[in-house]
């Protein structure tokens, strides 16, 4: 049972345009969401996060939107740059001490930004 | 950079042999995690630790054991490696009072 799903395995975007990566979740207990970026042969790197008490969080070119009623979040990258080409993972966590901060990841989306 | 190293970075081993992967951190983080990454599955949690000698199972723990005898080291052991355990293994730490995890560079394990 995949509790966090990224239904688009890949996305191709032109440099300077917007990239939109999507993520859906099924577990209503999730209340903290994160996006990671991964280059080949490296570990994932943290990009941006959002708590369920918010519907938007922005950090430079990256904005994450959360729609709790739809159990959907998205990552917007504007403007997209060739260096953004990587695999992007969304992840979810349940707040509270007994969860120990465990993350549940989606399958990943390969973003390719063309010059 | 959260001061996380993993060793070895690459390993090829035969089916049935034991294998131990090491995760080392230098910043005294309490929480540590082991994940495996496979195509089509993203990252899946194998085991995690919330302190010295305090560990618990994750989503895909069968065939794996862990130990944490000191804060800085979290060991993942495959008691008898199988081809299904061919994967890339990542260790992560969590910063206190956040949900953000920071990952090591990974270990690519091939079981032949």
mmCIF file of C-alpha atoms in Angstrom:
data_model
loop_
_atom_site.group_PDB
_atom_site.id
_atom_site.type_symbol
_atom_site.label_atom_id
_atom_site.label_comp_id
_atom_site.label_asym_id
_atom_site.label_seq_id
_atom_site.Cartn_x
_atom_site.Cartn_y
_atom_site.Cartn_z
ATOM 1 C CA UNK A 1 0.000 0.000 0.000
ATOM 2 C CA UNK A 2 1.754 3.109 -1.271
ATOM 3 C CA UNK A 3 0.769 5.875 1.139
ATOM 4 C CA UNK A 4 2.664 8.574 -0.770
ATOM 5 C CA UNK A 5 2.461 8.574 -4.537
ATOM 6 C CA UNK A 6 4.156 10.520 -7.283
ATOM 7 C CA UNK A 7 2.234 9.497 -10.354
ATOM 8 C CA UNK A 8 4.483 11.177 -12.917
ATOM 9 C CA UNK A 9 7.735 9.228 -13.327
ATOM 10 C CA UNK A 10 9.242 12.043 -15.382
ATOM 11 C CA UNK A 11 8.798 15.677 -16.373
ATOM 12 C CA UNK A 12 10.536 17.656 -19.087
ATOM 13 C CA UNK A 13 10.606 21.474 -18.973
ATOM 14 C CA UNK A 14 12.285 24.266 -20.885
ATOM 15 C CA UNK A 15 14.777 26.470 -19.068
ATOM 16 C CA UNK A 16 13.104 29.563 -17.603
ATOM 17 C CA UNK A 17 9.648 27.998 -17.455
ATOM 18 C CA UNK A 18 7.821 26.657 -14.424
ATOM 19 C CA UNK A 19 8.238 23.077 -13.231
ATOM 20 C CA UNK A 20 5.352 21.597 -11.263
ATOM 21 C CA UNK A 21 5.881 18.307 -9.462
ATOM 22 C CA UNK A 22 2.920 16.614 -7.843
ATOM 23 C CA UNK A 23 2.445 14.267 -4.908
ATOM 24 C CA UNK A 24 -0.630 12.587 -3.424
ATOM 25 C CA UNK A 25 -1.002 10.870 -0.069
ATOM 26 C CA UNK A 26 -3.609 8.602 1.436
ATOM 27 C CA UNK A 27 -2.841 8.633 5.160
ATOM 28 C CA UNK A 28 -4.766 11.473 6.825
ATOM 29 C CA UNK A 29 -2.439 11.233 9.831
ATOM 30 C CA UNK A 30 0.417 12.780 7.841
ATOM 31 C CA UNK A 31 0.907 16.360 8.932
ATOM 32 C CA UNK A 32 4.375 17.334 7.782
ATOM 33 C CA UNK A 33 5.608 17.154 4.223
ATOM 34 C CA UNK A 34 9.036 17.515 2.652
ATOM 35 C CA UNK A 35 10.635 17.622 -0.781
ATOM 36 C CA UNK A 36 14.052 16.204 -1.527
ATOM 37 C CA UNK A 37 16.247 16.489 -4.592
ATOM 38 C CA UNK A 38 18.642 13.753 -5.625
ATOM 39 C CA UNK A 39 21.491 13.789 -8.118
ATOM 40 C CA UNK A 40 22.979 10.494 -9.382
ATOM 41 C CA UNK A 41 25.465 8.854 -7.014
ATOM 42 C CA UNK A 42 24.627 11.277 -4.198
ATOM 43 C CA UNK A 43 22.322 11.181 -1.206
ATOM 44 C CA UNK A 44 19.001 13.052 -1.268
ATOM 45 C CA UNK A 45 19.217 16.683 -0.197
ATOM 46 C CA UNK A 46 16.454 18.494 1.664
ATOM 47 C CA UNK A 47 14.758 21.232 -0.350
ATOM 48 C CA UNK A 48 11.689 22.581 1.371
ATOM 49 C CA UNK A 49 8.976 21.499 3.775
ATOM 50 C CA UNK A 50 5.483 22.431 4.874
ATOM 51 C CA UNK A 51 3.421 21.819 7.952
ATOM 52 C CA UNK A 52 -0.238 20.895 7.648
ATOM 53 C CA UNK A 53 -1.228 24.128 9.376
ATOM 54 C CA UNK A 54 -0.060 26.013 6.280
ATOM 55 C CA UNK A 55 -1.081 25.809 2.644
ATOM 56 C CA UNK A 56 2.000 27.409 1.121
ATOM 57 C CA UNK A 57 5.688 27.737 1.880
ATOM 58 C CA UNK A 58 8.185 29.597 -0.244
ATOM 59 C CA UNK A 59 11.970 29.536 -0.407
ATOM 60 C CA UNK A 60 13.526 31.398 -3.284
ATOM 61 C CA UNK A 61 12.617 29.699 -6.551
ATOM 62 C CA UNK A 62 10.860 26.853 -4.733
ATOM 63 C CA UNK A 63 7.277 26.933 -3.471
ATOM 64 C CA UNK A 64 5.355 24.053 -1.959
ATOM 65 C CA UNK A 65 1.564 24.063 -1.928
ATOM 66 C CA UNK A 66 -0.544 21.813 0.273
ATOM 67 C CA UNK A 67 -4.213 20.967 -0.304
ATOM 68 C CA UNK A 68 -5.238 18.924 2.729
ATOM 69 C CA UNK A 69 -8.784 18.240 1.576
ATOM 70 C CA UNK A 70 -7.456 16.704 -1.626
ATOM 71 C CA UNK A 71 -4.481 15.099 0.128
ATOM 72 C CA UNK A 72 -2.260 16.657 -2.517
ATOM 73 C CA UNK A 73 0.922 18.679 -2.509
ATOM 74 C CA UNK A 74 2.949 20.203 -5.281
ATOM 75 C CA UNK A 75 6.384 21.714 -5.721
ATOM 76 C CA UNK A 76 6.758 24.687 -8.056
ATOM 77 C CA UNK A 77 10.162 25.698 -9.368
ATOM 78 C CA UNK A 78 10.276 29.095 -11.038
ATOM 79 C CA UNK A 79 12.253 29.760 -13.142
ATOM 80 C CA UNK A 80 13.577 26.289 -13.888
ATOM 81 C CA UNK A 81 17.314 25.949 -14.525
ATOM 82 C CA UNK A 82 19.319 23.111 -16.111
ATOM 83 C CA UNK A 83 20.949 22.491 -12.718
ATOM 84 C CA UNK A 84 17.514 21.599 -11.349
ATOM 85 C CA UNK A 85 17.580 18.395 -13.415
ATOM 86 C CA UNK A 86 17.429 15.633 -10.813
ATOM 87 C CA UNK A 87 15.067 13.171 -9.177
ATOM 88 C CA UNK A 88 12.599 14.802 -6.801
ATOM 89 C CA UNK A 89 11.033 12.894 -3.923
ATOM 90 C CA UNK A 90 8.163 13.985 -1.756
ATOM 91 C CA UNK A 91 7.980 12.611 1.765
ATOM 92 C CA UNK A 92 5.495 12.705 4.614
ATOM 93 C CA UNK A 93 5.688 12.343 8.371
ATOM 94 C CA UNK A 94 3.359 12.103 11.334
ATOM 95 C CA UNK A 95 4.026 14.590 14.102
ATOM 96 C CA UNK A 96 4.387 13.399 17.653
ATOM 97 C CA UNK A 97 6.965 11.533 19.672
ATOM 98 C CA UNK A 98 5.850 8.004 18.882
ATOM 99 C CA UNK A 99 6.408 8.449 15.147
ATOM 100 C CA UNK A 100 10.111 9.218 15.753
ATOM 101 C CA UNK A 101 10.093 11.415 12.673
ATOM 102 C CA UNK A 102 9.913 8.509 10.269
ATOM 103 C CA UNK A 103 9.469 9.556 6.648
ATOM 104 C CA UNK A 104 7.370 7.839 3.990
ATOM 105 C CA UNK A 105 8.598 8.625 0.497
ATOM 106 C CA UNK A 106 6.991 8.722 -2.914
ATOM 107 C CA UNK A 107 8.546 6.911 -5.865
ATOM 108 C CA UNK A 108 10.215 10.008 -7.263
ATOM 109 C CA UNK A 109 9.880 12.142 -10.398
ATOM 110 C CA UNK A 110 12.777 12.676 -12.791
ATOM 111 C CA UNK A 111 12.899 16.343 -13.793
ATOM 112 C CA UNK A 112 14.812 17.307 -16.911
ATOM 113 C CA UNK A 113 15.279 20.993 -17.668
ATOM 114 C CA UNK A 114 16.380 21.661 -21.236
ATOM 115 C CA UNK A 115 18.531 24.706 -22.066
ATOM 116 C CA UNK B 1 26.550 18.744 5.210
ATOM 117 C CA UNK B 2 25.461 17.014 8.418
ATOM 118 C CA UNK B 3 28.779 15.208 8.864
ATOM 119 C CA UNK B 4 27.489 11.807 7.749
ATOM 120 C CA UNK B 5 29.753 9.233 6.183
ATOM 121 C CA UNK B 6 28.919 5.746 4.978
ATOM 122 C CA UNK B 7 31.261 2.835 4.445
ATOM 123 C CA UNK B 8 31.902 1.087 2.235
ATOM 124 C CA UNK B 9 30.644 3.191 -0.666
ATOM 125 C CA UNK B 10 30.506 0.191 -2.975
ATOM 126 C CA UNK B 11 30.409 -3.509 -2.231
ATOM 127 C CA UNK B 12 29.907 -6.668 -4.240
ATOM 128 C CA UNK B 13 29.180 -9.802 -2.255
ATOM 129 C CA UNK B 14 27.911 -13.303 -2.834
ATOM 130 C CA UNK B 15 24.532 -14.714 -1.875
ATOM 131 C CA UNK B 16 24.549 -16.120 1.631
ATOM 132 C CA UNK B 17 27.403 -14.038 3.006
ATOM 133 C CA UNK B 18 26.964 -11.591 5.893
ATOM 134 C CA UNK B 19 27.427 -7.912 5.157
ATOM 135 C CA UNK B 20 27.682 -4.928 7.496
ATOM 136 C CA UNK B 21 27.270 -1.345 6.384
ATOM 137 C CA UNK B 22 28.387 1.488 8.614
ATOM 138 C CA UNK B 23 26.936 4.943 9.098
ATOM 139 C CA UNK B 24 29.024 7.432 11.047
ATOM 140 C CA UNK B 25 28.003 10.904 12.179
ATOM 141 C CA UNK B 26 30.057 13.529 13.948
ATOM 142 C CA UNK B 27 27.397 15.863 15.367
ATOM 143 C CA UNK B 28 25.803 13.816 18.150
ATOM 144 C CA UNK B 29 22.360 13.485 16.560
ATOM 145 C CA UNK B 30 19.961 11.282 18.459
ATOM 146 C CA UNK B 31 17.868 9.976 15.571
ATOM 147 C CA UNK B 32 19.370 7.860 12.773
ATOM 148 C CA UNK B 33 17.718 5.946 9.946
ATOM 149 C CA UNK B 34 18.553 3.363 7.295
ATOM 150 C CA UNK B 35 16.743 3.411 3.938
ATOM 151 C CA UNK B 36 17.073 1.490 0.721
ATOM 152 C CA UNK B 37 16.392 3.013 -2.681
ATOM 153 C CA UNK B 38 15.068 0.906 -5.525
ATOM 154 C CA UNK B 39 13.592 1.911 -8.900
ATOM 155 C CA UNK B 40 9.851 2.426 -8.670
ATOM 156 C CA UNK B 41 9.865 2.413 -4.869
ATOM 157 C CA UNK B 42 11.556 5.613 -3.836
ATOM 158 C CA UNK B 43 13.235 5.298 -0.451
ATOM 159 C CA UNK B 44 11.908 2.760 2.034
ATOM 160 C CA UNK B 45 12.733 2.716 5.728
ATOM 161 C CA UNK B 46 14.554 -0.395 6.950
ATOM 162 C CA UNK B 47 15.324 0.384 10.603
ATOM 163 C CA UNK B 48 15.718 3.451 12.746
ATOM 164 C CA UNK B 49 17.282 4.429 16.048
ATOM 165 C CA UNK B 50 16.187 6.958 18.646
ATOM 166 C CA UNK B 51 19.191 6.597 20.906
ATOM 167 C CA UNK B 52 22.034 4.335 21.919
ATOM 168 C CA UNK B 53 20.742 0.762 21.997
ATOM 169 C CA UNK B 54 17.239 2.011 21.058
ATOM 170 C CA UNK B 55 16.215 0.737 17.635
ATOM 171 C CA UNK B 56 13.038 -0.331 15.878
ATOM 172 C CA UNK B 57 11.866 -1.821 12.609
ATOM 173 C CA UNK B 58 10.772 0.103 9.572
ATOM 174 C CA UNK B 59 8.721 -0.829 6.541
ATOM 175 C CA UNK B 60 11.140 -3.350 4.987
ATOM 176 C CA UNK B 61 13.099 -4.826 7.904
ATOM 177 C CA UNK B 62 13.008 -8.530 7.011
ATOM 178 C CA UNK B 63 16.529 -9.874 6.508
ATOM 179 C CA UNK B 64 18.177 -6.872 8.193
ATOM 180 C CA UNK B 65 19.350 -6.132 11.700
ATOM 181 C CA UNK B 66 20.900 -3.012 13.204
ATOM 182 C CA UNK B 67 22.986 -2.013 16.163
ATOM 183 C CA UNK B 68 23.821 1.264 17.809
ATOM 184 C CA UNK B 69 26.320 0.862 20.618
ATOM 185 C CA UNK B 70 27.443 4.504 20.518
ATOM 186 C CA UNK B 71 25.806 7.713 19.358
ATOM 187 C CA UNK B 72 27.986 8.240 16.312
ATOM 188 C CA UNK B 73 27.672 4.811 14.677
ATOM 189 C CA UNK B 74 24.629 3.011 13.294
ATOM 190 C CA UNK B 75 25.351 -0.362 11.722
ATOM 191 C CA UNK B 76 23.138 -2.229 9.269
ATOM 192 C CA UNK B 77 23.741 -5.975 8.921
ATOM 193 C CA UNK B 78 22.479 -8.349 6.289
ATOM 194 C CA UNK B 79 22.840 -11.681 8.069
ATOM 195 C CA UNK B 80 22.744 -13.724 4.846
ATOM 196 C CA UNK B 81 22.649 -11.555 1.760
ATOM 197 C CA UNK B 82 20.166 -12.326 -1.019
ATOM 198 C CA UNK B 83 19.929 -10.953 -4.550
ATOM 199 C CA UNK B 84 16.769 -9.041 -3.560
ATOM 200 C CA UNK B 85 18.944 -6.970 -1.237
ATOM 201 C CA UNK B 86 20.898 -5.537 -4.142
ATOM 202 C CA UNK B 87 20.162 -1.855 -3.707
ATOM 203 C CA UNK B 88 21.515 1.532 -2.768
ATOM 204 C CA UNK B 89 21.475 2.059 0.999
ATOM 205 C CA UNK B 90 21.232 5.486 2.588
ATOM 206 C CA UNK B 91 21.730 6.498 6.161
ATOM 207 C CA UNK B 92 20.114 9.645 7.519
ATOM 208 C CA UNK B 93 20.053 11.729 10.663
ATOM 209 C CA UNK B 94 17.266 13.939 11.919
ATOM 210 C CA UNK B 95 17.813 17.331 13.439
ATOM 211 C CA UNK B 96 16.309 17.720 16.897
ATOM 212 C CA UNK B 97 12.895 19.420 17.011
ATOM 213 C CA UNK B 98 12.432 19.169 13.216
ATOM 214 C CA UNK B 99 11.265 16.554 10.754
ATOM 215 C CA UNK B 100 14.063 17.227 8.307
ATOM 216 C CA UNK B 101 16.391 14.347 7.665
ATOM 217 C CA UNK B 102 19.841 14.678 6.154
ATOM 218 C CA UNK B 103 21.339 11.858 4.180
ATOM 219 C CA UNK B 104 24.725 10.300 3.740
ATOM 220 C CA UNK B 105 26.248 9.646 0.302
ATOM 221 C CA UNK B 106 24.950 6.070 0.080
ATOM 222 C CA UNK B 107 26.367 2.570 -0.299
ATOM 223 C CA UNK B 108 25.777 0.659 -3.507
ATOM 224 C CA UNK B 109 25.499 -3.037 -2.645
ATOM 225 C CA UNK B 110 25.402 -5.765 -5.264
ATOM 226 C CA UNK B 111 24.610 -9.340 -4.231
ATOM 227 C CA UNK B 112 25.585 -11.878 -6.890
#
